CSV table of C-alpha atoms and ligand atoms in Angstrom, one decimal:
chain,number,residue,atom,x,y,z
A,79,MET,CA,5.2,54.4,49.1
A,80,LYS,CA,2.1,52.4,48.0
A,81,LYS,CA,2.9,53.4,44.5
A,82,GLN,CA,6.4,52.0,44.7
A,83,TRP,CA,5.2,48.8,46.1
A,84,ILE,CA,2.7,48.4,43.1
A,85,LEU,CA,5.7,49.0,40.6
A,86,VAL,CA,7.9,46.4,42.3
A,87,ALA,CA,5.2,43.8,42.2
A,88,ALA,CA,4.5,44.6,38.5
A,89,ILE,CA,8.2,44.2,37.8
A,90,VAL,CA,8.2,40.9,39.7
A,91,VAL,CA,5.1,39.6,37.7
A,92,LEU,CA,6.6,40.6,34.5
A,93,ALA,CA,10.0,38.9,35.3
A,94,ILE,CA,8.3,35.7,36.0
A,95,GLY,CA,6.3,35.7,32.8
A,96,ILE,CA,9.6,36.4,31.0
A,97,PHE,CA,12.0,34.0,33.1
A,98,PRO,CA,9.5,31.3,34.4
A,99,LEU,CA,10.7,29.8,37.7
A,100,HIS,CA,11.1,26.5,36.2
A,101,SER,CA,13.5,27.7,33.3
A,102,SER,CA,13.6,24.3,31.5
A,103,ALA,CA,11.2,24.2,28.5
A,104,ALA,CA,8.0,22.4,29.3
A,105,PRO,CA,8.0,18.7,28.1
A,106,ALA,CA,7.0,18.1,24.6
A,107,LYS,CA,3.3,17.1,24.2
A,108,SER,CA,2.8,13.4,23.4
A,109,ILE,CA,1.4,12.5,20.1
A,110,SER,CA,-0.9,9.6,19.4
A,111,LEU,CA,-1.6,8.7,15.9
A,112,LYS,CA,-3.9,5.9,14.0
A,113,LEU,CA,-2.8,3.8,11.3
A,114,ALA,CA,-5.3,1.7,9.4
A,115,GLU,CA,-4.4,-1.6,7.8
A,116,THR,CA,-7.0,-4.0,6.0
A,117,HIS,CA,-4.9,-7.3,6.7
A,118,PRO,CA,-4.9,-9.4,9.8
A,119,GLN,CA,-2.4,-9.0,12.7
A,120,ASP,CA,0.1,-11.7,11.4
A,121,TYR,CA,0.2,-10.5,7.7
A,122,PRO,CA,3.4,-9.1,6.4
A,123,THR,CA,2.2,-5.6,5.7
A,124,THR,CA,0.8,-5.5,9.1
A,125,LYS,CA,4.1,-6.7,10.6
A,126,GLY,CA,5.7,-4.0,8.6
A,127,ASP,CA,3.3,-1.5,10.2
A,128,TYR,CA,4.2,-2.7,13.7
A,129,GLU,CA,7.9,-2.2,12.7
A,130,PHE,CA,7.4,1.3,11.5
A,131,ALA,CA,5.4,2.1,14.9
A,132,ARG,CA,8.2,0.7,16.9
A,133,LEU,CA,10.7,2.8,15.2
A,134,VAL,CA,8.6,5.9,15.5
A,135,LYS,CA,8.1,5.3,19.3
A,136,GLU,CA,11.7,4.3,19.9
A,137,ARG,CA,13.2,7.1,18.0
A,138,SER,CA,10.9,9.7,19.6
A,139,LYS,CA,11.7,8.2,23.0
A,140,GLY,CA,8.1,7.2,23.7
A,141,ARG,CA,6.5,10.7,22.7
A,142,ILE,CA,4.8,9.6,19.3
A,143,THR,CA,2.8,6.5,19.3
A,144,VAL,CA,1.3,4.9,16.2
A,145,GLU,CA,-1.6,2.6,17.1
A,146,VAL,CA,-2.1,0.0,14.5
A,147,TYR,CA,-5.9,-0.9,13.7
A,148,HIS,CA,-5.5,-4.0,11.6
A,149,SER,CA,-8.2,-6.2,10.2
A,150,LYS,CA,-10.3,-3.3,8.7
A,151,GLN,CA,-11.3,-2.3,12.0
A,152,LEU,CA,-11.3,1.4,10.6
A,153,GLY,CA,-13.0,0.3,7.4
A,154,GLU,CA,-12.5,-0.8,3.7
A,155,GLU,CA,-9.4,0.8,1.9
A,156,LYS,CA,-11.4,3.2,-0.4
A,157,ALA,CA,-13.5,4.7,2.8
A,158,VAL,CA,-10.2,4.6,4.8
A,159,ILE,CA,-8.3,6.7,2.2
A,160,GLU,CA,-10.8,9.2,2.1
A,161,GLN,CA,-10.9,9.4,5.9
A,162,VAL,CA,-7.0,9.9,5.6
A,163,GLN,CA,-7.7,12.7,2.9
A,164,LEU,CA,-10.1,14.6,5.3
A,165,GLY,CA,-7.6,14.2,8.5
A,166,ALA,CA,-10.0,11.8,10.4
A,167,ILE,CA,-7.4,8.8,10.0
A,168,ASP,CA,-3.6,9.7,10.1
A,169,PHE,CA,-1.9,6.8,8.3
A,170,THR,CA,-3.0,3.9,6.2
A,171,ARG,CA,-1.0,1.2,4.5
A,172,VAL,CA,-2.8,0.5,1.2
A,173,SER,CA,-2.0,-1.1,-2.1
A,174,ILE,CA,-1.3,1.7,-4.6
A,175,SER,CA,-4.4,0.7,-6.8
A,176,PRO,CA,-7.1,2.1,-4.7
A,177,VAL,CA,-4.9,5.3,-4.0
A,178,SER,CA,-4.4,5.5,-7.9
A,179,ALA,CA,-8.1,6.4,-8.2
A,180,PHE,CA,-7.0,9.8,-6.3
A,181,VAL,CA,-3.4,10.2,-7.8
A,182,LYS,CA,-3.3,9.1,-11.3
A,183,GLU,CA,0.5,9.4,-11.5
A,184,LEU,CA,0.7,6.1,-9.5
A,185,ASP,CA,-0.6,4.4,-12.6
A,186,ALA,CA,2.9,4.5,-14.0
A,187,LEU,CA,4.1,2.2,-11.1
A,188,GLN,CA,1.3,-0.6,-11.3
A,189,LEU,CA,1.0,-1.2,-15.3
A,190,PRO,CA,1.0,-4.9,-16.1
A,191,TYR,CA,4.6,-6.5,-17.0
A,192,LEU,CA,6.4,-3.5,-16.3
A,193,TYR,CA,9.1,-4.5,-14.0
A,194,ARG,CA,11.7,-7.3,-15.1
A,195,ASP,CA,11.5,-8.6,-11.5
A,196,ALA,CA,11.3,-7.5,-7.7
A,197,LYS,CA,14.9,-6.1,-7.7
A,198,HIS,CA,14.1,-4.0,-10.6
A,199,MET,CA,11.1,-2.5,-8.9
A,200,TRP,CA,12.9,-1.9,-5.7
A,201,LYS,CA,15.5,-0.1,-7.6
A,202,VAL,CA,12.7,2.1,-9.2
A,203,LEU,CA,10.9,2.7,-6.0
A,204,ASP,CA,14.1,3.5,-3.8
A,205,GLY,CA,15.4,5.9,-6.6
A,206,PRO,CA,14.7,9.4,-7.8
A,207,ILE,CA,11.4,7.9,-9.6
A,208,GLY,CA,10.0,6.6,-6.5
A,209,ALA,CA,11.0,9.8,-4.6
A,210,ASP,CA,9.3,11.8,-7.4
A,211,ILE,CA,6.1,10.0,-7.4
A,212,LEU,CA,5.5,10.2,-3.5
A,213,LYS,CA,5.8,13.9,-4.1
A,214,LYS,CA,2.9,13.7,-6.3
A,215,LEU,CA,0.5,12.7,-3.5
A,216,GLY,CA,0.5,16.2,-2.1
A,217,PRO,CA,-2.0,17.7,-4.1
A,218,ALA,CA,-4.5,15.0,-3.1
A,219,ASN,CA,-3.9,15.9,0.5
A,220,PHE,CA,-1.8,12.9,1.2
A,221,VAL,CA,1.9,12.7,2.2
A,222,GLY,CA,3.7,9.5,0.6
A,223,LEU,CA,5.8,8.3,3.4
A,224,GLY,CA,7.2,5.0,1.3
A,225,TRP,CA,6.8,1.7,-0.1
A,226,PHE,CA,6.2,-2.0,1.1
A,227,GLU,CA,6.5,-5.2,-0.9
A,228,ALA,CA,3.3,-7.2,-2.3
A,229,GLY,CA,4.9,-9.7,-4.6
A,230,SER,CA,3.1,-10.4,-8.2
A,231,ARG,CA,-0.5,-10.8,-8.8
A,232,ASN,CA,-2.2,-13.8,-10.6
A,233,PHE,CA,-5.9,-14.8,-11.6
A,234,TYR,CA,-7.7,-17.4,-9.8
A,235,THR,CA,-11.2,-18.4,-10.9
A,236,LYS,CA,-13.9,-21.0,-10.0
A,237,LYS,CA,-13.5,-22.6,-13.4
A,238,GLN,CA,-9.8,-23.5,-14.7
A,239,VAL,CA,-8.1,-20.7,-16.9
A,240,LYS,CA,-5.4,-22.4,-19.1
A,241,ALA,CA,-4.9,-19.7,-21.6
A,242,VAL,CA,-5.7,-16.0,-22.1
A,243,GLU,CA,-8.6,-16.7,-24.2
A,244,ASP,CA,-10.5,-18.6,-21.3
A,245,LEU,CA,-10.7,-15.5,-19.4
A,246,LYS,CA,-13.0,-13.9,-22.2
A,247,GLY,CA,-16.3,-12.9,-20.8
A,248,MET,CA,-15.4,-14.1,-17.3
A,249,LYS,CA,-16.5,-11.6,-14.4
A,250,ILE,CA,-13.4,-10.8,-12.5
A,251,ARG,CA,-13.4,-8.9,-9.2
A,252,VAL,CA,-10.7,-5.9,-9.3
A,253,GLN,CA,-9.6,-3.3,-6.8
A,254,GLN,CA,-11.6,0.1,-6.9
A,255,ALA,CA,-9.1,1.4,-9.3
A,256,PRO,CA,-9.6,2.6,-13.0
A,257,LEU,CA,-6.4,1.1,-14.3
A,258,MET,CA,-7.3,-2.4,-12.8
A,259,VAL,CA,-10.6,-2.1,-14.8
A,260,GLY,CA,-8.9,-1.3,-17.9
A,261,LEU,CA,-6.4,-4.3,-17.3
A,262,VAL,CA,-9.2,-7.0,-16.9
A,263,GLU,CA,-11.0,-5.4,-19.9
A,264,SER,CA,-8.0,-5.6,-22.0
A,265,LEU,CA,-8.2,-9.4,-21.6
A,266,GLY,CA,-11.8,-9.6,-22.9
A,267,ALA,CA,-13.1,-10.3,-19.2
A,268,VAL,CA,-15.7,-8.3,-17.4
A,269,ALA,CA,-14.4,-6.2,-14.5
A,270,THR,CA,-16.3,-5.9,-11.5
A,271,PRO,CA,-14.8,-3.3,-8.7
A,272,LEU,CA,-15.5,-4.6,-5.2
A,273,ALA,CA,-14.2,-3.7,-1.8
A,274,PHE,CA,-11.7,-6.5,-0.6
A,275,GLY,CA,-13.9,-7.8,2.2
A,276,GLU,CA,-16.7,-8.5,-0.2
A,277,VAL,CA,-14.7,-10.6,-2.6
A,278,TYR,CA,-15.1,-14.3,-0.6
A,279,SER,CA,-19.0,-14.1,-0.8
A,280,ALA,CA,-19.0,-12.6,-4.3
A,281,ILE,CA,-17.0,-15.6,-5.6
A,282,GLN,CA,-19.0,-18.1,-3.5
A,283,THR,CA,-22.4,-16.7,-4.6
A,284,GLY,CA,-21.2,-16.5,-8.2
A,285,VAL,CA,-21.5,-12.5,-8.3
A,286,VAL,CA,-18.1,-13.0,-9.9
A,287,ASP,CA,-16.3,-15.8,-11.6
A,288,GLY,CA,-12.8,-14.9,-10.0
A,289,ALA,CA,-10.4,-12.4,-8.7
A,290,GLU,CA,-6.7,-11.6,-8.8
A,291,ASN,CA,-4.3,-11.2,-6.1
A,292,ASN,CA,-0.9,-12.2,-4.6
A,293,TRP,CA,-0.2,-15.5,-2.9
A,294,PRO,CA,-0.5,-14.2,0.7
A,295,SER,CA,-3.9,-12.5,0.0
A,296,TYR,CA,-5.1,-15.7,-1.8
A,297,LEU,CA,-4.3,-17.6,1.4
A,298,SER,CA,-5.3,-15.2,4.1
A,299,THR,CA,-8.6,-14.3,2.7
A,300,SER,CA,-9.5,-17.9,2.2
A,301,HIS,CA,-10.3,-17.2,-1.5
A,302,TYR,CA,-8.6,-20.5,-2.5
A,303,GLU,CA,-11.4,-22.2,-0.8
A,304,VAL,CA,-14.1,-20.8,-3.4
A,305,ALA,CA,-11.7,-20.1,-6.5
A,306,LYS,CA,-9.3,-23.0,-6.5
A,307,PHE,CA,-7.8,-22.5,-9.9
A,308,LEU,CA,-4.9,-20.2,-10.1
A,309,ILE,CA,-2.9,-19.4,-13.2
A,310,THR,CA,0.6,-18.1,-12.8
A,311,ASP,CA,0.5,-15.3,-15.3
A,312,GLU,CA,1.8,-12.9,-12.9
A,313,HIS,CA,0.3,-9.6,-14.7
A,314,THR,CA,1.3,-7.0,-12.1
A,315,ARG,CA,3.7,-6.2,-9.3
A,316,VAL,CA,1.7,-3.5,-7.4
A,317,PRO,CA,3.8,-2.0,-4.5
A,318,GLU,CA,2.0,-1.1,-1.2
A,319,ILE,CA,2.2,2.4,-0.1
A,320,MET,CA,2.2,4.1,3.4
A,321,ILE,CA,0.3,7.3,3.3
A,322,ALA,CA,-0.2,10.1,5.8
A,323,SER,CA,-2.9,12.7,6.1
A,324,LYS,CA,-1.4,15.7,4.9
A,325,LYS,CA,-3.8,17.7,7.3
A,326,VAL,CA,-2.5,16.0,10.2
A,327,PHE,CA,1.4,15.8,8.9
A,328,ASP,CA,1.6,19.5,8.3
A,329,LYS,CA,0.9,20.3,11.8
A,330,LEU,CA,3.9,18.2,13.1
A,331,SER,CA,7.4,19.7,13.7
A,332,LYS,CA,9.9,19.4,10.8
A,333,GLU,CA,11.9,17.0,13.1
A,334,ASP,CA,9.0,14.8,13.7
A,335,GLN,CA,8.0,14.8,10.1
A,336,ALA,CA,11.6,13.8,9.3
A,337,LEU,CA,11.5,11.1,12.2
A,338,ILE,CA,8.4,9.5,10.9
A,339,LYS,CA,9.6,9.4,7.1
A,340,LYS,CA,12.9,8.1,8.3
A,341,ALA,CA,11.3,5.4,10.3
A,342,MET,CA,9.0,4.1,7.2
A,343,LYS,CA,12.1,4.0,5.2
A,344,ASP,CA,14.0,2.0,7.8
A,345,ALA,CA,10.9,-0.3,8.3
A,346,GLU,CA,11.0,-1.3,4.7
A,347,PRO,CA,13.8,-4.1,4.6
A,348,ALA,CA,12.1,-5.6,7.5
A,349,GLN,CA,8.9,-5.8,5.6
A,350,ILE,CA,10.5,-7.2,2.5
A,351,LYS,CA,11.8,-10.1,4.7
A,352,PHE,CA,8.4,-10.9,6.4
A,353,TRP,CA,6.9,-10.7,2.7
A,354,ASN,CA,9.4,-13.1,1.2
A,355,ASP,CA,9.1,-15.6,4.0
A,356,TYR,CA,5.4,-15.5,4.0
A,357,GLU,CA,4.9,-15.5,0.3
A,358,LYS,CA,6.6,-19.0,0.0
A,359,LEU,CA,4.6,-20.2,2.7
A,360,ALA,CA,1.3,-19.1,1.3
A,361,GLU,CA,2.0,-20.8,-1.9
A,362,LYS,CA,3.0,-24.0,-0.3
A,363,THR,CA,-0.2,-24.0,1.9
A,364,VAL,CA,-2.6,-23.3,-0.9
A,365,ARG,CA,-1.0,-26.0,-2.9
A,366,GLU,CA,-1.4,-28.3,0.1
A,367,LYS,CA,-4.9,-27.3,0.6
A,368,GLY,CA,-5.9,-28.5,-3.0
A,369,SER,CA,-5.5,-25.3,-5.3
A,370,VAL,CA,-5.1,-26.4,-8.8
A,371,ILE,CA,-2.1,-24.2,-9.9
A,372,THR,CA,-1.6,-23.6,-14.0
A,373,GLU,CA,1.9,-22.6,-14.6
A,374,VAL,CA,2.0,-20.5,-17.7
A,375,SER,CA,4.6,-21.3,-20.2
A,376,PRO,CA,6.6,-18.5,-21.6
A,377,GLN,CA,5.0,-18.5,-24.9
A,378,GLU,CA,1.5,-18.2,-23.1
A,379,LYS,CA,2.6,-15.4,-20.9
A,380,GLN,CA,3.7,-13.6,-24.2
A,381,LYS,CA,0.0,-13.7,-25.2
A,382,PHE,CA,-0.9,-12.2,-21.9
A,383,MET,CA,1.6,-9.4,-22.4
A,384,ASP,CA,0.5,-9.0,-26.1
A,385,ALA,CA,-3.1,-8.6,-24.9
A,386,MET,CA,-2.1,-5.9,-22.3
A,387,LYS,CA,-0.4,-3.6,-25.0
A,388,ALA,CA,-3.9,-2.1,-25.5
A,389,LEU,CA,-3.9,-0.8,-21.9
A,390,TYR,CA,-0.6,0.8,-22.5
A,391,ASP,CA,-1.8,2.6,-25.7
A,392,LYS,CA,-4.6,4.2,-23.7
A,393,GLN,CA,-2.2,5.8,-21.4
A,394,PRO,CA,-1.5,9.7,-21.4
A,395,LYS,CA,1.9,10.7,-22.6
A,396,GLU,CA,3.1,11.8,-18.9
A,397,ILE,CA,2.6,8.0,-17.9
A,398,ILE,CA,4.3,6.6,-20.8
A,399,ASP,CA,7.1,8.9,-20.4
A,400,MET,CA,7.5,7.6,-16.8
A,401,VAL,CA,7.2,4.0,-18.1
A,402,ASN,CA,10.0,4.6,-20.3
A,403,LYS,CA,12.3,5.9,-17.5
A,404,ILE,CA,11.2,3.0,-15.3
A,405,ARG,CA,12.2,0.5,-18.0
A,406,ALA,CA,15.5,2.3,-18.5
A,407,VAL,CA,16.5,1.6,-14.9
A,408,LYS,CA,19.0,-1.3,-14.9
B,210,GTR,C1,-3.9,-6.9,-1.3
B,210,GTR,C2,-3.4,-5.4,-0.7
B,210,GTR,C3,-4.6,-4.9,-0.1
B,210,GTR,C4,-5.7,-4.7,-1.0
B,210,GTR,C5,-6.0,-6.1,-1.5
B,210,GTR,C6,-7.3,-6.0,-2.7
B,210,GTR,O1,-2.8,-7.4,-2.1
B,210,GTR,O2,-2.5,-5.8,0.0
B,210,GTR,O3,-4.2,-3.5,0.5
B,210,GTR,O4,-5.6,-3.7,-1.9
B,210,GTR,O5,-5.0,-6.5,-2.2
B,210,GTR,O6,-7.0,-6.6,-3.7
B,210,GTR,O7,-8.4,-5.4,-2.3
C-alpha cells in the first residue's frame, strides 16, 4: 500500500513538472541596455538616440529599455567603442571616423568629396552598399545597426584660411582615425588626433591652430569662441553610425534583434529632420556670435579636391572598388 502511495506521489510531482499549474508561459524577462552618446541632450544625434529608444520601448511593450547616457557620461568615443567591443556598453552612436580605426572598410564612406550631396549619401547608405558595409562590422565584434545624418565638415582656425595653401604647416585636430590624419596631411597641414572633449582647450592654449567639424558641433562645443575663422570647404560628409556590442546582441532572441534593427531604421527620418533644423540654426547662430565665414569659390574648392587626390591614391583596391560603386549610384 505504502509503495502505491509513493508511486502516486511521484507521478503527481512529475506531472506538475511537465504541466505546470500555471500553464501560461512565464512573463519574458525585461532587458535594460545602455547607449553612450558624446553630445549633449538637445543635440540632433542625441534626439535621434531618444527616438530609437522610444521605438524599442513601444514595440517591445515596455520590455526592452534603452537608457541614453549623453554628454560623454560613459567616456570619450574611442574608449566607449572599446567598451562596446568588450560588451561593457551595449550601444553607442558615433561618427564613423573613430570606428574606422577598427573597421577599415568604413573609409570607403568617409573619403573627401565622395558624395554629390546629402541625397546621394542617403541613397548609398540606405541601399545595398550601406547594408553591405554594416555587415563588415561583425568581425570587429560590433553589430552595425544603421546611420544618422551629420552634414558636412569644414575647417575652422584661429587665423583666417582663405585658400588651401594657407593650411600648410598649420596644426589641425582630427578624430582618432588614420584616414582623417591622411586627409589633413594631404593638404600639407600637421594632423593632431585628439579626443573630442580636449579640442576646446587645445585650440585655446595653442596646442593646435584649428580643427574641423560640422556646423552643429562647431556651435555646441563652443569651438567658435576660440577658432573664429571658418572656411566652407565642405571636405567631408561623414555619416554617424549606431553600433551594438556583438557580445550583447548575440544573446538576444532573433525577434528582439529584428525589433532593435527596425527601430534604428525607423528612427532615421526623425533624426534627419532634427539635424536639418539644427544645422541651419547653428550656422545662423555662429554667424551672429561673430564667426568670420570664408565662402570658398568653386575654383578654390577644386583646389581642395585636387590636393586630396593624393589620399585616394593611397587607398587599397577594395576601398577604391567601393568608391567607384558609390560614385555610380545615381
Ligand atoms: C562630431 C561627431 C562626434 C565626434 C566629433 C569629433 O561631428 O558627431 O561623434 O566624432 O564630431 O570630431 O570628435
